[in-house]
Short mmCIF file of C-alpha atoms and ligand atoms in Angstrom, two decimals:
data_model
loop_
_atom_site.label_atom_id
_atom_site.label_comp_id
_atom_site.label_asym_id
_atom_site.label_seq_id
_atom_site.Cartn_x
_atom_site.Cartn_y
_atom_site.Cartn_z
CA MET A 1 226.66 28.09 99.65
CA SER A 2 223.44 25.72 98.20
CA HIS A 3 223.24 25.02 94.62
CA GLN A 4 219.63 26.83 95.12
CA SER A 5 221.27 30.51 96.40
CA LEU A 6 223.55 30.57 93.04
CA ILE A 7 220.15 30.82 91.15
CA PRO A 8 219.41 34.63 90.98
CA GLN A 9 215.84 35.88 91.30
CA THR A 10 214.08 36.37 87.85
CA PRO A 11 213.10 39.86 87.01
CA LEU A 12 209.75 38.17 86.48
CA GLU A 13 209.62 36.65 90.34
CA SER A 14 210.21 39.95 91.66
CA ASN A 15 207.66 41.55 89.46
CA GLU A 16 205.12 38.92 90.21
CA HIS A 17 205.90 39.73 94.58
CA GLU A 18 205.62 43.79 93.22
CA ASP A 19 202.38 43.24 91.59
CA HIS A 20 200.86 41.08 94.34
CA TYR A 21 201.72 43.61 97.12
CA ASN A 22 200.41 46.75 94.78
CA LYS A 23 197.32 44.90 94.16
CA ILE A 24 196.75 44.28 98.19
CA CYS A 25 197.56 48.30 98.35
CA LYS A 26 194.70 49.16 95.74
CA ASP A 27 192.74 47.01 97.60
CA TYR A 28 193.59 48.90 101.10
CA ASP A 29 193.19 52.15 99.63
CA HIS A 30 189.73 51.44 98.06
CA LEU A 31 188.55 50.30 101.09
CA MET A 32 189.79 53.35 103.27
CA GLU A 33 187.32 55.07 100.75
CA THR A 34 184.17 52.79 100.92
CA ILE A 35 183.85 51.32 104.58
CA PRO A 36 181.90 53.03 107.24
CA LYS A 37 184.55 55.20 110.10
CA SER A 38 184.10 56.40 113.06
CA ASN A 39 185.67 57.98 116.12
CA GLY A 40 188.64 56.25 117.31
CA TRP A 41 190.15 55.83 120.57
CA ARG A 42 193.62 55.63 119.98
CA VAL A 43 193.74 57.26 116.87
CA GLU A 44 191.48 59.77 114.87
CA HIS A 45 189.34 57.10 113.47
CA LEU A 46 188.39 53.07 113.23
CA TYR A 47 187.09 51.73 109.91
CA ASN A 48 184.34 49.09 110.00
CA TYR A 49 185.98 45.85 107.98
CA ASN A 50 184.10 42.87 107.90
CA GLY A 51 181.57 43.96 111.16
CA PHE A 52 184.59 44.77 113.23
CA TRP A 53 186.29 48.20 114.04
CA ILE A 54 189.89 48.06 113.39
CA ASN A 55 193.11 50.93 113.44
CA PRO A 56 193.42 51.41 109.73
CA ILE A 57 197.21 50.15 110.36
CA TYR A 58 195.72 46.70 111.23
CA ILE A 59 193.58 46.36 108.38
CA LYS A 60 196.13 46.76 105.97
CA ALA A 61 198.30 44.24 108.25
CA ASN A 62 195.44 42.19 108.17
CA LEU A 63 195.42 42.15 104.22
CA LEU A 64 199.03 41.00 104.55
CA LEU A 65 198.34 38.73 107.37
CA HIS A 66 196.23 36.79 104.49
CA ALA A 67 198.57 37.13 102.09
CA TYR A 68 201.89 36.31 103.66
CA PHE A 69 201.72 34.42 106.99
CA LYS A 70 202.76 30.87 107.03
CA PRO A 71 201.43 29.31 110.00
CA GLN A 72 202.85 25.87 110.84
CA PRO A 73 200.75 23.45 112.55
CA THR A 74 202.43 23.57 115.95
CA ASP A 75 202.11 27.20 116.50
CA ILE A 76 200.38 28.55 119.29
CA PHE A 77 198.35 31.64 119.19
CA LEU A 78 196.94 33.75 122.25
CA ALA A 79 194.18 35.45 121.22
CA SER A 80 192.20 38.31 123.10
CA PHE A 81 189.87 41.30 123.17
CA MET A 82 192.21 44.12 124.22
CA LYS A 83 192.84 44.67 128.12
CA SER A 84 191.77 41.19 128.93
CA GLY A 85 194.90 40.07 130.54
CA THR A 86 196.88 39.07 127.66
CA THR A 87 200.24 40.44 129.56
CA TRP A 88 199.39 37.61 131.86
CA LEU A 89 198.94 34.82 130.07
CA LYS A 90 201.78 35.66 128.06
CA ALA A 91 204.30 35.33 130.97
CA LEU A 92 201.98 32.15 132.42
CA ILE A 93 202.42 30.45 128.78
CA PHE A 94 206.09 31.12 128.10
CA SER A 95 207.02 30.01 131.64
CA THR A 96 205.10 26.70 131.21
CA LEU A 97 206.42 26.21 128.11
CA THR A 98 210.07 27.04 129.04
CA ARG A 99 210.14 25.84 132.47
CA HIS A 100 212.87 23.48 131.69
CA PHE A 101 215.12 25.86 130.39
CA TYR A 102 214.96 28.98 132.89
CA SER A 103 215.33 28.71 137.24
CA PHE A 104 212.61 30.52 138.96
CA SER A 105 215.25 32.21 140.89
CA ASP A 106 217.19 34.08 138.00
CA HIS A 107 214.32 33.92 135.11
CA TYR A 108 213.90 35.32 131.82
CA LEU A 109 210.98 37.49 132.92
CA HIS A 110 213.03 38.80 135.43
CA HIS A 111 214.54 40.80 132.59
CA HIS A 112 212.43 40.82 129.86
CA GLY A 113 208.51 42.32 129.87
CA PRO A 114 205.89 39.50 129.34
CA GLN A 115 205.00 41.18 125.88
CA SER A 116 208.43 40.64 124.61
CA THR A 117 207.52 36.41 124.72
CA PHE A 118 205.16 36.68 121.96
CA PRO A 119 205.48 38.26 118.79
CA PHE A 120 202.06 40.34 118.26
CA LEU A 121 201.29 39.47 114.79
CA ASP A 122 199.21 42.43 114.20
CA SER A 123 202.24 44.74 114.17
CA GLU A 124 204.80 42.39 112.74
CA CYS A 125 202.41 42.19 109.88
CA GLU A 126 202.31 46.29 109.29
CA SER A 127 204.58 46.56 106.75
CA TYR A 128 205.96 44.73 103.62
CA PRO A 129 207.49 42.36 103.67
CA ILE A 130 205.99 40.91 107.01
CA THR A 131 208.55 39.87 109.52
CA ASP A 132 209.74 36.60 108.56
CA PHE A 133 209.02 33.96 111.62
CA THR A 134 211.28 30.73 110.27
CA HIS A 135 213.88 31.49 112.89
CA MET A 136 211.57 30.93 115.81
CA CYS A 137 211.98 27.42 117.45
CA SER A 138 208.77 25.32 117.69
CA PRO A 139 205.98 25.55 118.95
CA ARG A 140 206.01 29.53 117.93
CA LEU A 141 204.00 31.76 120.07
CA PHE A 142 202.40 34.07 118.59
CA ALA A 143 199.73 37.07 120.09
CA THR A 144 196.73 38.84 118.18
CA HIS A 145 193.83 40.80 118.77
CA PHE A 146 192.04 40.13 115.49
CA PRO A 147 188.70 38.10 115.98
CA TRP A 148 188.45 34.59 114.66
CA ILE A 149 186.59 35.45 111.78
CA LEU A 150 189.52 37.67 110.77
CA LEU A 151 192.17 35.20 110.40
CA PRO A 152 193.27 33.19 107.70
CA GLU A 153 191.64 29.57 107.66
CA SER A 154 195.12 28.04 107.40
CA MET A 155 195.54 29.18 110.93
CA ALA A 156 192.76 26.96 111.94
CA SER A 157 194.47 24.00 112.41
CA CYS A 158 196.63 25.52 115.06
CA LYS A 159 195.96 25.77 118.72
CA PHE A 160 194.56 29.04 120.41
CA VAL A 161 194.16 30.15 123.83
CA TYR A 162 191.50 32.66 123.64
CA LEU A 163 191.23 35.08 126.72
CA CYS A 164 188.10 36.72 127.81
CA ARG A 165 187.05 39.37 130.77
CA GLU A 166 184.49 40.83 132.43
CA PRO A 167 183.40 43.69 129.43
CA LYS A 168 183.27 46.91 132.54
CA ASP A 169 186.55 45.79 133.31
CA VAL A 170 187.74 45.87 129.91
CA LEU A 171 185.78 48.99 129.04
CA VAL A 172 187.59 51.06 131.88
CA SER A 173 191.22 49.18 131.68
CA LYS A 174 191.27 50.26 127.46
CA TRP A 175 189.82 53.49 128.16
CA VAL A 176 192.66 54.35 130.66
CA PHE A 177 195.18 53.12 128.53
CA MET A 178 194.19 54.37 124.99
CA SER A 179 193.91 57.80 126.67
CA LYS A 180 197.47 57.72 127.27
CA LEU A 181 198.52 56.74 124.14
CA ARG A 182 195.97 58.84 122.50
CA GLU A 183 197.80 60.66 119.27
CA LYS A 184 198.60 63.82 120.74
CA ASP A 185 197.09 66.20 118.29
CA LEU A 186 193.61 64.40 119.04
CA PRO A 187 191.15 66.20 121.60
CA PRO A 188 190.76 64.47 125.21
CA PHE A 189 188.83 61.31 125.17
CA SER A 190 186.67 61.18 127.75
CA LEU A 191 184.99 58.50 129.71
CA ASP A 192 181.37 59.11 128.65
CA GLU A 193 182.71 59.04 124.94
CA ALA A 194 184.52 55.85 125.37
CA PHE A 195 181.56 54.32 127.14
CA ASP A 196 179.23 55.25 124.33
CA LEU A 197 181.31 53.96 121.55
CA PHE A 198 182.06 50.58 123.45
CA CYS A 199 178.25 50.30 123.80
CA LYS A 200 177.81 50.71 120.54
CA GLY A 201 180.44 48.08 119.92
CA VAL A 202 182.90 51.27 118.33
CA SER A 203 186.28 50.63 119.96
CA ASP A 204 189.20 48.79 118.39
CA TYR A 205 188.80 45.15 117.42
CA GLY A 206 185.05 45.51 118.68
CA PRO A 207 182.13 45.16 118.81
CA PHE A 208 183.56 43.46 121.94
CA TRP A 209 180.74 40.66 122.04
CA GLU A 210 180.96 39.82 118.45
CA HIS A 211 184.96 39.21 119.32
CA VAL A 212 184.57 37.00 122.36
CA LEU A 213 181.71 34.90 120.60
CA SER A 214 183.44 34.61 117.44
CA TYR A 215 186.10 32.39 119.84
CA TRP A 216 183.31 31.25 121.87
CA ARG A 217 181.66 29.59 118.76
CA ALA A 218 185.03 28.31 117.57
CA SER A 219 185.91 26.76 120.79
CA LEU A 220 182.38 25.14 121.13
CA GLU A 221 183.08 23.40 117.56
CA SER A 222 186.97 22.55 118.13
CA SER A 223 187.56 22.24 121.94
CA GLU A 224 190.87 20.43 121.21
CA LYS A 225 192.29 23.51 119.47
CA ILE A 226 190.35 26.54 121.24
CA LEU A 227 191.09 26.49 125.33
CA PHE A 228 188.66 29.69 126.39
CA LEU A 229 189.42 30.81 129.42
CA LYS A 230 188.42 33.98 131.56
CA TYR A 231 190.52 36.25 133.40
CA GLU A 232 188.07 36.06 136.36
CA GLU A 233 188.98 32.01 136.60
CA VAL A 234 192.48 32.71 136.14
CA LYS A 235 192.42 35.20 139.25
CA ARG A 236 190.42 32.72 141.16
CA GLN A 237 192.15 29.51 140.27
CA PRO A 238 195.47 30.10 138.69
CA GLU A 239 197.47 26.40 139.39
CA VAL A 240 194.19 24.84 137.74
CA VAL A 241 194.52 26.88 134.70
CA VAL A 242 198.03 26.68 134.45
CA ARG A 243 197.73 23.11 134.74
CA ARG A 244 195.13 23.15 132.11
CA LEU A 245 197.43 25.34 129.99
CA ALA A 246 200.06 23.05 130.04
CA THR A 247 197.91 20.14 128.95
CA PHE A 248 196.38 21.75 126.42
CA MET A 249 199.82 22.96 125.09
CA GLY A 250 200.89 19.14 124.94
CA VAL A 251 203.49 19.75 127.89
CA PRO A 252 201.46 18.31 130.90
CA PHE A 253 203.28 18.57 134.13
CA THR A 254 204.56 15.48 136.28
CA ALA A 255 203.40 14.20 139.04
CA GLU A 256 207.18 14.72 140.61
CA GLU A 257 206.87 18.56 139.16
CA VAL A 258 203.73 18.91 140.86
CA GLU A 259 205.10 17.63 144.26
CA LYS A 260 208.18 20.10 143.62
CA GLY A 261 205.43 23.00 143.07
CA VAL A 262 206.64 23.97 139.67
CA VAL A 263 202.93 25.46 139.11
CA GLU A 264 202.94 27.15 142.26
CA SER A 265 206.65 28.99 141.09
CA ILE A 266 204.69 29.39 137.77
CA VAL A 267 202.27 31.36 139.38
CA LYS A 268 203.95 33.26 141.97
CA LEU A 269 206.40 34.24 138.95
CA CYS A 270 203.78 35.84 136.84
CA SER A 271 201.59 37.53 139.60
CA PHE A 272 200.65 41.08 139.31
CA GLU A 273 202.53 41.85 142.77
CA ASN A 274 205.86 40.21 141.37
CA LEU A 275 205.66 41.05 138.01
CA SER A 276 204.80 44.95 138.14
CA ASN A 277 207.71 45.20 140.67
CA LEU A 278 210.25 44.31 138.20
CA GLU A 279 212.45 46.95 137.39
CA VAL A 280 212.18 45.98 133.74
CA ASN A 281 208.33 46.09 134.30
CA LYS A 282 208.67 49.88 135.49
CA LYS A 283 211.26 51.11 133.06
CA GLY A 284 211.17 49.01 130.10
CA VAL A 285 209.75 49.94 126.63
CA GLU A 286 208.28 47.63 124.33
CA LYS A 287 207.58 48.59 120.34
CA PHE A 288 204.87 47.27 118.55
CA GLY A 289 205.18 48.77 114.79
CA LYS A 290 205.42 52.68 115.32
CA VAL A 291 204.16 52.79 118.74
CA GLU A 292 206.34 52.37 122.03
CA VAL A 293 204.55 51.47 125.07
CA GLU A 294 206.27 51.72 128.40
CA ASN A 295 206.02 47.81 130.21
CA CYS A 296 204.19 50.08 133.02
CA GLU A 297 201.52 50.69 131.04
CA PHE A 298 200.61 46.69 130.90
CA PHE A 299 200.25 46.83 134.78
CA ARG A 300 197.52 49.00 136.28
CA LYS A 301 195.76 47.43 138.86
CA GLY A 302 195.20 43.91 138.07
CA VAL A 303 191.67 43.46 140.27
CA ILE A 304 188.26 42.12 139.28
CA GLY A 305 185.58 44.60 139.65
CA ASP A 306 187.56 48.37 139.41
CA TRP A 307 184.89 49.75 137.04
CA ARG A 308 183.20 50.19 140.20
CA ASN A 309 185.29 53.37 140.75
CA TYR A 310 184.28 54.45 136.97
CA LEU A 311 180.94 53.76 135.65
CA SER A 312 177.35 54.78 137.43
CA ASP A 313 174.30 52.52 138.23
CA GLU A 314 173.29 53.95 135.19
CA MET A 315 176.00 53.01 132.87
CA LYS A 316 176.32 49.51 134.43
CA GLN A 317 172.79 48.92 133.62
CA ARG A 318 173.01 49.67 130.15
CA ILE A 319 176.20 47.34 129.22
CA ASP A 320 174.71 45.01 131.12
CA GLY A 321 171.62 44.99 129.19
CA ILE A 322 173.91 45.25 125.76
CA ILE A 323 175.93 42.49 127.13
CA HIS A 324 172.84 40.09 128.28
CA GLU A 325 170.62 40.59 124.71
CA LYS A 326 174.01 40.15 122.88
CA LEU A 327 175.30 36.66 124.51
CA LYS A 328 171.58 35.27 125.01
CA GLY A 329 171.41 31.75 124.07
CA SER A 330 175.46 31.66 123.34
CA GLY A 331 175.88 30.09 126.75
CA LEU A 332 178.62 32.33 127.35
CA ILE A 333 178.34 34.36 131.04
CA PHE A 334 180.92 36.50 132.13
CA GLY A 335 182.85 36.21 135.57
CA ALA A 336 182.09 32.67 136.28
P1 PAP B 1 196.93 44.38 126.14
O1 PAP B 1 195.67 44.46 125.19
O2 PAP B 1 197.36 45.90 125.99
O3 PAP B 1 197.76 43.38 126.03
P2 PAP B 1 196.60 42.87 128.49
O4 PAP B 1 196.97 42.71 129.24
O5 PAP B 1 195.33 42.34 128.00
O6 PAP B 1 196.59 44.36 127.64
O7 PAP B 1 195.23 43.58 129.86
C1 PAP B 1 196.01 44.60 130.57
C2 PAP B 1 195.35 44.57 132.00
O8 PAP B 1 196.01 43.34 132.41
C3 PAP B 1 195.44 45.46 133.08
O9 PAP B 1 194.24 45.65 133.72
P3 PAP B 1 193.69 46.79 134.66
O10 PAP B 1 193.87 48.12 133.88
O11 PAP B 1 192.34 46.66 134.65
O12 PAP B 1 194.81 46.41 135.86
C4 PAP B 1 196.87 44.64 133.85
O13 PAP B 1 196.57 45.63 134.76
C5 PAP B 1 196.22 43.37 133.52
N1 PAP B 1 197.30 42.78 134.44
C6 PAP B 1 198.43 42.80 133.71
N2 PAP B 1 199.62 41.77 133.92
C7 PAP B 1 198.84 40.79 135.01
C8 PAP B 1 198.98 39.68 135.98
N3 PAP B 1 200.10 39.24 136.29
N4 PAP B 1 197.96 39.36 136.87
C9 PAP B 1 196.43 40.43 137.10
N5 PAP B 1 195.96 41.43 135.98
C10 PAP B 1 197.22 41.55 135.46
#
């Protein structure tokens, strides 16, 4: 037993901890009474916290994240707006980083859902004390849906992979997902309502365009720290993206690995067709804080352009017009 562990925690120290946490709770209660709220997708209301529409649970989580999360310089964060393809990128990043530990014929991902490979920071910080991540090996992988500007400055020295996706596909994917998870005592949530809210910027972690732009601008300022990816480019050239990811994370593929087809094996392992047909992703369940989600909900169609089956021409024009206006001058275009 170390000398340190023989020293009891003094009452003063524990009071200080408690005071600090109580202050956060007070700040949170005050916020809930003062900041604007609007209709939610899964829960009754979203609140406008520093310009972003956030589920109240994650506002509290954000306060706790700022107060207690201790990033390490080697941490790698996967950030995305909901339904941009996070599950896919989790699988690709995890299997790239761990390629020397698992065989492709009997892989971790054959038995565990991709969600399990990255703690979801937003849920892990939901309650006090927040999860202690000190047991995780380096590099630690975390996922978050928080926009760049809602993250503590201490995280800016870490590496981020940001994944975005064409907004009409995001909207449809999110509406289907959130409708399924919607709290049972709430009225049904129509696509028309979801569409209108999305166009007004009101959806979890929205406005969509502010979320994407927050990381886009940060990536322009520090491209060695933030790798900005698009779902559509991963679809088009998965091998190229996997090689970029590996280099970005500091574990580039050797010529021998390339020769042996390791990149192709990773892409195949993580493909929609492969993952969505695994037993674990058909039957398994993942817990995010208090919310349980069946793994199959993270695999719907996995295609580009499914919005055409849901949105009218008029809806397309309205959303395209908004996105065009919001992204004007940023240099960012979707789907390319
Ligand atoms: P999350 O925000 O809840 O984590 P996320 O994984 O980002 O969800 O998005 C899910 C979308 O990615 C789904 O899109 P869809 O509704 O348009 O079908 C899902 O099908 C898609 N997806 C999941 N895994 C893959 C994959 N391996 N390849 C391509 N798309 C995938």
